[in-house]
Short mmCIF file of C-alpha atoms in Angstrom, two decimals:
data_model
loop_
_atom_site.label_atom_id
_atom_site.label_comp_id
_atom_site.label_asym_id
_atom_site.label_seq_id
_atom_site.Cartn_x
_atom_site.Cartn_y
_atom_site.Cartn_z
CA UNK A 1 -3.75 -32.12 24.24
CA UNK A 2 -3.35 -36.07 24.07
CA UNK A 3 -3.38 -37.66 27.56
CA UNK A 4 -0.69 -39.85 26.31
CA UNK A 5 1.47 -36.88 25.48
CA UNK A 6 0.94 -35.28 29.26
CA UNK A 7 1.79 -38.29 30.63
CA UNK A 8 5.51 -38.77 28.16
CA UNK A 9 6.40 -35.35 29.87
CA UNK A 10 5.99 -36.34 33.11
CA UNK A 11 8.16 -39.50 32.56
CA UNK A 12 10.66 -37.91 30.50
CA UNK A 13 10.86 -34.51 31.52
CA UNK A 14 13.97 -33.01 30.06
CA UNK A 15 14.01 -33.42 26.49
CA UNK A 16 15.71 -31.00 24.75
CA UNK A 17 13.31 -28.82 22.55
CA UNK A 18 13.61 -28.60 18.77
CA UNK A 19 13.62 -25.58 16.56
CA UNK A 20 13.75 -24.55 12.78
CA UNK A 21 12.32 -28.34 11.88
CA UNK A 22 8.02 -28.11 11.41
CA UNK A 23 6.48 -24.81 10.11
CA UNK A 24 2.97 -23.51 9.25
CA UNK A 25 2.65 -22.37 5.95
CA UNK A 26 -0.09 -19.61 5.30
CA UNK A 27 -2.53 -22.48 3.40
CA UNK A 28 -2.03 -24.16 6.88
CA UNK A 29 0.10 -26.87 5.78
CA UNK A 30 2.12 -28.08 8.04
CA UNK A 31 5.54 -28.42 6.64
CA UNK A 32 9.03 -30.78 7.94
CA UNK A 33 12.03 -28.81 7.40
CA UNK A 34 15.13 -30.35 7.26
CA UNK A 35 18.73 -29.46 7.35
CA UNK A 36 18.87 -28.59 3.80
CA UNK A 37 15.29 -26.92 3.74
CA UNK A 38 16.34 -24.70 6.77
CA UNK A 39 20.09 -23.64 5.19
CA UNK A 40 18.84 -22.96 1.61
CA UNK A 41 15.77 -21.58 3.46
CA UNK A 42 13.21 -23.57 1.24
CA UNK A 43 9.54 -24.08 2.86
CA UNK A 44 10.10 -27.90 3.25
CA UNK A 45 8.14 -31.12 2.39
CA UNK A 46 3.99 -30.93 3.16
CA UNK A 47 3.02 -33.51 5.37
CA UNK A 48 0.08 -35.48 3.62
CA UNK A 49 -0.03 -38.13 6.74
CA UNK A 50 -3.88 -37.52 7.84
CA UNK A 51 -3.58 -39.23 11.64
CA UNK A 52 0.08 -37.09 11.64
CA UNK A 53 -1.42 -33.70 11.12
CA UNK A 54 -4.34 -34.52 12.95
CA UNK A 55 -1.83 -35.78 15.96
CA UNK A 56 -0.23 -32.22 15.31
CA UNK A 57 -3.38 -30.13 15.21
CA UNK A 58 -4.33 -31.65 19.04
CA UNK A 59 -1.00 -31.23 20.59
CA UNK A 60 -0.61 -27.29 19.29
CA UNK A 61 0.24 -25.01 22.06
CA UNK A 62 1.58 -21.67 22.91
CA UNK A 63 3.98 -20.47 25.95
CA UNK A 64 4.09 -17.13 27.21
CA UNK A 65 6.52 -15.80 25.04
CA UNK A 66 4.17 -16.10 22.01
CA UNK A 67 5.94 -19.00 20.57
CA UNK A 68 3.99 -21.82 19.01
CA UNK A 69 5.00 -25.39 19.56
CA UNK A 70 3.68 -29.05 18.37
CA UNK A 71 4.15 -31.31 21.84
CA UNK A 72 5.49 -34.62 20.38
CA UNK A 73 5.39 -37.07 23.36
CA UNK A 74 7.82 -35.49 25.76
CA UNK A 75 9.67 -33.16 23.24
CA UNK A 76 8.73 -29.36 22.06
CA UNK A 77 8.83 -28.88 18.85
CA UNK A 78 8.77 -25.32 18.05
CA UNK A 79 7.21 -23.75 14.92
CA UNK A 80 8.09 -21.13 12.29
CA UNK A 81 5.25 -19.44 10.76
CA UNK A 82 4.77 -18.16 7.79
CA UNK A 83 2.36 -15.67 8.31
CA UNK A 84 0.46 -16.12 11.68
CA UNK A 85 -0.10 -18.75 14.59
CA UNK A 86 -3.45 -19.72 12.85
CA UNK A 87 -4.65 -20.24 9.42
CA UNK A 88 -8.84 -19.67 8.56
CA UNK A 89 -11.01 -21.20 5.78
CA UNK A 90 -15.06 -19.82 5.16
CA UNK A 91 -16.71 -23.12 5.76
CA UNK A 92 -20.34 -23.71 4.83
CA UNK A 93 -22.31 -24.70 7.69
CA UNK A 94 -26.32 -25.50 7.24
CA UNK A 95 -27.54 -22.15 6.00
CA UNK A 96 -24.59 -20.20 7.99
CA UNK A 97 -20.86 -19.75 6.81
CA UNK A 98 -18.26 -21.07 9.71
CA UNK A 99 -14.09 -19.77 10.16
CA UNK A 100 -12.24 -22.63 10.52
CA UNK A 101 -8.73 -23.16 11.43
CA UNK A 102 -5.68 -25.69 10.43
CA UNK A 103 -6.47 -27.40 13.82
CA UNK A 104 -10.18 -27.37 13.16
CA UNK A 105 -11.32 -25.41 15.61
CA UNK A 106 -13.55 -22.56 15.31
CA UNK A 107 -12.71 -18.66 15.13
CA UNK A 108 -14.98 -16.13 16.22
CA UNK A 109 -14.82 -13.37 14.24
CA UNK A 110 -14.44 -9.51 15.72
CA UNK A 111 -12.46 -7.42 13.04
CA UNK A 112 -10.17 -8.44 9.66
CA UNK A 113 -7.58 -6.55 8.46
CA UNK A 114 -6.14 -6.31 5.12
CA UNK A 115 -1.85 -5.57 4.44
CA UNK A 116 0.07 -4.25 2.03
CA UNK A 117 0.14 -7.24 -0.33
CA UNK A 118 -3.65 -8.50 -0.21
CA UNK A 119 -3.49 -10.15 2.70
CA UNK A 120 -6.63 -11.08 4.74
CA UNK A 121 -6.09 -11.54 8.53
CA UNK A 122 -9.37 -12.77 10.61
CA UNK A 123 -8.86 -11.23 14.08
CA UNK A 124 -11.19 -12.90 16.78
CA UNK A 125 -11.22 -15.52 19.64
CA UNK A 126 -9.72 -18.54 19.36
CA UNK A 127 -9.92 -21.88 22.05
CA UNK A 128 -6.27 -23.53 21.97
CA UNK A 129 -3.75 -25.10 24.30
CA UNK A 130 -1.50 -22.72 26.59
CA UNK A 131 1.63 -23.16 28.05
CA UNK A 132 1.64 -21.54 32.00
CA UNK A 133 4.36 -22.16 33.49
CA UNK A 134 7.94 -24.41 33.83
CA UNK A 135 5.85 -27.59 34.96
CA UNK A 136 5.05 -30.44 32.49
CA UNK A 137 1.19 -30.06 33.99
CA UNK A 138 0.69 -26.24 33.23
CA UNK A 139 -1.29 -27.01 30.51
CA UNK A 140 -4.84 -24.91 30.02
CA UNK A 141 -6.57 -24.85 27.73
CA UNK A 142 -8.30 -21.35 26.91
CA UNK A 143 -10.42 -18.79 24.51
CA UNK A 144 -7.79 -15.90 23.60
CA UNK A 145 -7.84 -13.16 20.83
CA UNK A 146 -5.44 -14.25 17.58
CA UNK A 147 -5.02 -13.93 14.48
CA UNK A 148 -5.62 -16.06 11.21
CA UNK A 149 -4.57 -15.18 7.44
CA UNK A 150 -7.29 -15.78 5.69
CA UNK A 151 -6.41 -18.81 2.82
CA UNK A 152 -5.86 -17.46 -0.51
CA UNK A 153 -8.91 -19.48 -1.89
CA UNK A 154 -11.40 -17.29 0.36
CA UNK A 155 -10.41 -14.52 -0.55
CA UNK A 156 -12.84 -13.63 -3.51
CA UNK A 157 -15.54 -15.00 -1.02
CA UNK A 158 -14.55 -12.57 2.05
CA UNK A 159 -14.68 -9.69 -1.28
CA UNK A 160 -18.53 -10.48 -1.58
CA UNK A 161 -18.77 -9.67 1.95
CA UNK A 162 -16.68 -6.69 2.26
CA UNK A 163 -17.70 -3.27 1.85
CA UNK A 164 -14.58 -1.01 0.93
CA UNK A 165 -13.61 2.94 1.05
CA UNK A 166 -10.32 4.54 0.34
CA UNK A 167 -8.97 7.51 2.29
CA UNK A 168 -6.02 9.74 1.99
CA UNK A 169 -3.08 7.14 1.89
CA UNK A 170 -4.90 4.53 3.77
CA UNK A 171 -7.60 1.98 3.45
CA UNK A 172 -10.44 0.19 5.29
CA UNK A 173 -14.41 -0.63 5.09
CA UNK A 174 -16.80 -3.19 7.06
CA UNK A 175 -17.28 -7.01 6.56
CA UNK A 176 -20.71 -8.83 6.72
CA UNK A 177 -20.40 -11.90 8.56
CA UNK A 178 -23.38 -13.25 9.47
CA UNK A 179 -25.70 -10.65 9.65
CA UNK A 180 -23.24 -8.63 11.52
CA UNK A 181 -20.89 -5.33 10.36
CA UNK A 182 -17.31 -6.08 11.38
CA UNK A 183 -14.24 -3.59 11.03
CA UNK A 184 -11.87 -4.00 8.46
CA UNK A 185 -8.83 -2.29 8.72
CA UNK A 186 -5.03 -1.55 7.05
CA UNK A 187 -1.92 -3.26 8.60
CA UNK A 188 1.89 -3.54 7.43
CA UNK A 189 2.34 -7.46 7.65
CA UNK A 190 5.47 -6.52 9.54
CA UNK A 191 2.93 -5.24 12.28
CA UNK A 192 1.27 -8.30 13.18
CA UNK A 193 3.75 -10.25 15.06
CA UNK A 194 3.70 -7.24 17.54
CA UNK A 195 0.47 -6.90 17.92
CA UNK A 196 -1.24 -10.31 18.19
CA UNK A 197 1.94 -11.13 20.37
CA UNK A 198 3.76 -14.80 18.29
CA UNK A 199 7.26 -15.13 17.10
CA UNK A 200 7.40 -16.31 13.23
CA UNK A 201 10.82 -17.71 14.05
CA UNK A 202 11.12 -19.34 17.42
CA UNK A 203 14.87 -20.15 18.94
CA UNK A 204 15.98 -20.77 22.48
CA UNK A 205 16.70 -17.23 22.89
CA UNK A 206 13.11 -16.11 22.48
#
């Protein structure tokens, strides 16, 4: 997080916090919602401002109740997600393949799992910002197990790594990801909030 964004919070500690106006889309745009984009519940305007996303991407955090937030100076703006906290992209590295996230930072791959509609979720450790406590200094920052969907132009890459079986009224396999057989296992989208711990849509009362 920006030291110039730590420092706004302890000089202006009580701004209110924002909801329903910034969300992550699952290509990992991020997206500026307005009052007409949040009523008609349309996905809002894609920021294309490099050093604005970039400024976004550093100051991404979570709080204990699983909500995501983008710290602008001293206000929290929180953010509704599309899919999940983090989006992932297959990223040639050398002779090796990286996962990398909206905030361009790397994910370390243990398991993927696959949903009802096609989706590709990346489960695996992630280093981000974390929200402790109810002081404007309980900032850490911290490797913790997440979740990414996997964007929609991977996907025919992750196939050519995936080895699939079906089962009675079910469905799973393994993943090769770099030289190593990873898990790969059904969900119900509506199971991932739950289980990887985020709210999709944050408000004061959550």
């Amino acid at each position: 997080m920006d030291e110039q964004v730590l420092r706004s919070l302890v000089k202006w500690p009580n701004v209110p916090d924002c909801f329903g106006w910034l969300a992550l889309d699952r290509r990992g745009q991020w997206r500026m919602r307005d009052e007409f984009a949040q009523v008609n519940q349309l996905p809002g305007q894609a920021i294309e401002h490099v050093a604005l996303k970039e400024f976004i991407s550093r100051n991404y955090a979570s709080d204990s109740q699983g909500r995501y937030f983008f710290q602008n100076g001293p206000q929290r703006v929180f953010i509704t997600l599309d899919a999940t906290p983090w989006v992932a992209r297959i990223i040639p590295d050398e002779n090796q393949f990286l996962l990398i996230t909206q905030c361009q930072s790397q994910l370390h791959p243990i398991a993927a799992l696959s949903d009802e509609n096609g989706n590709i979720y990346i489960v695996g450790s992630i280093e981000h910002v974390v929200y402790q406590g109810s002081g404007n200094d309980q900032f850490t920052k911290e490797y913790s197990l997440s979740v990414a969907i996997l964007h929609d132009h991977d996907l025919d890459h992750f196939s050519e790594l995936a080895k699939l079986h079906d089962e009675a009224c079910s469905f799973g396999g393994s993943w090769n990801w770099r030289g190593k057989q990873l898990p790969l296992d059904p969900i119900h989208h509506k199971e991932l909030a739950t289980r990887f711990n985020f709210v999709t849509t944050p408000s004061a009362n959550t």
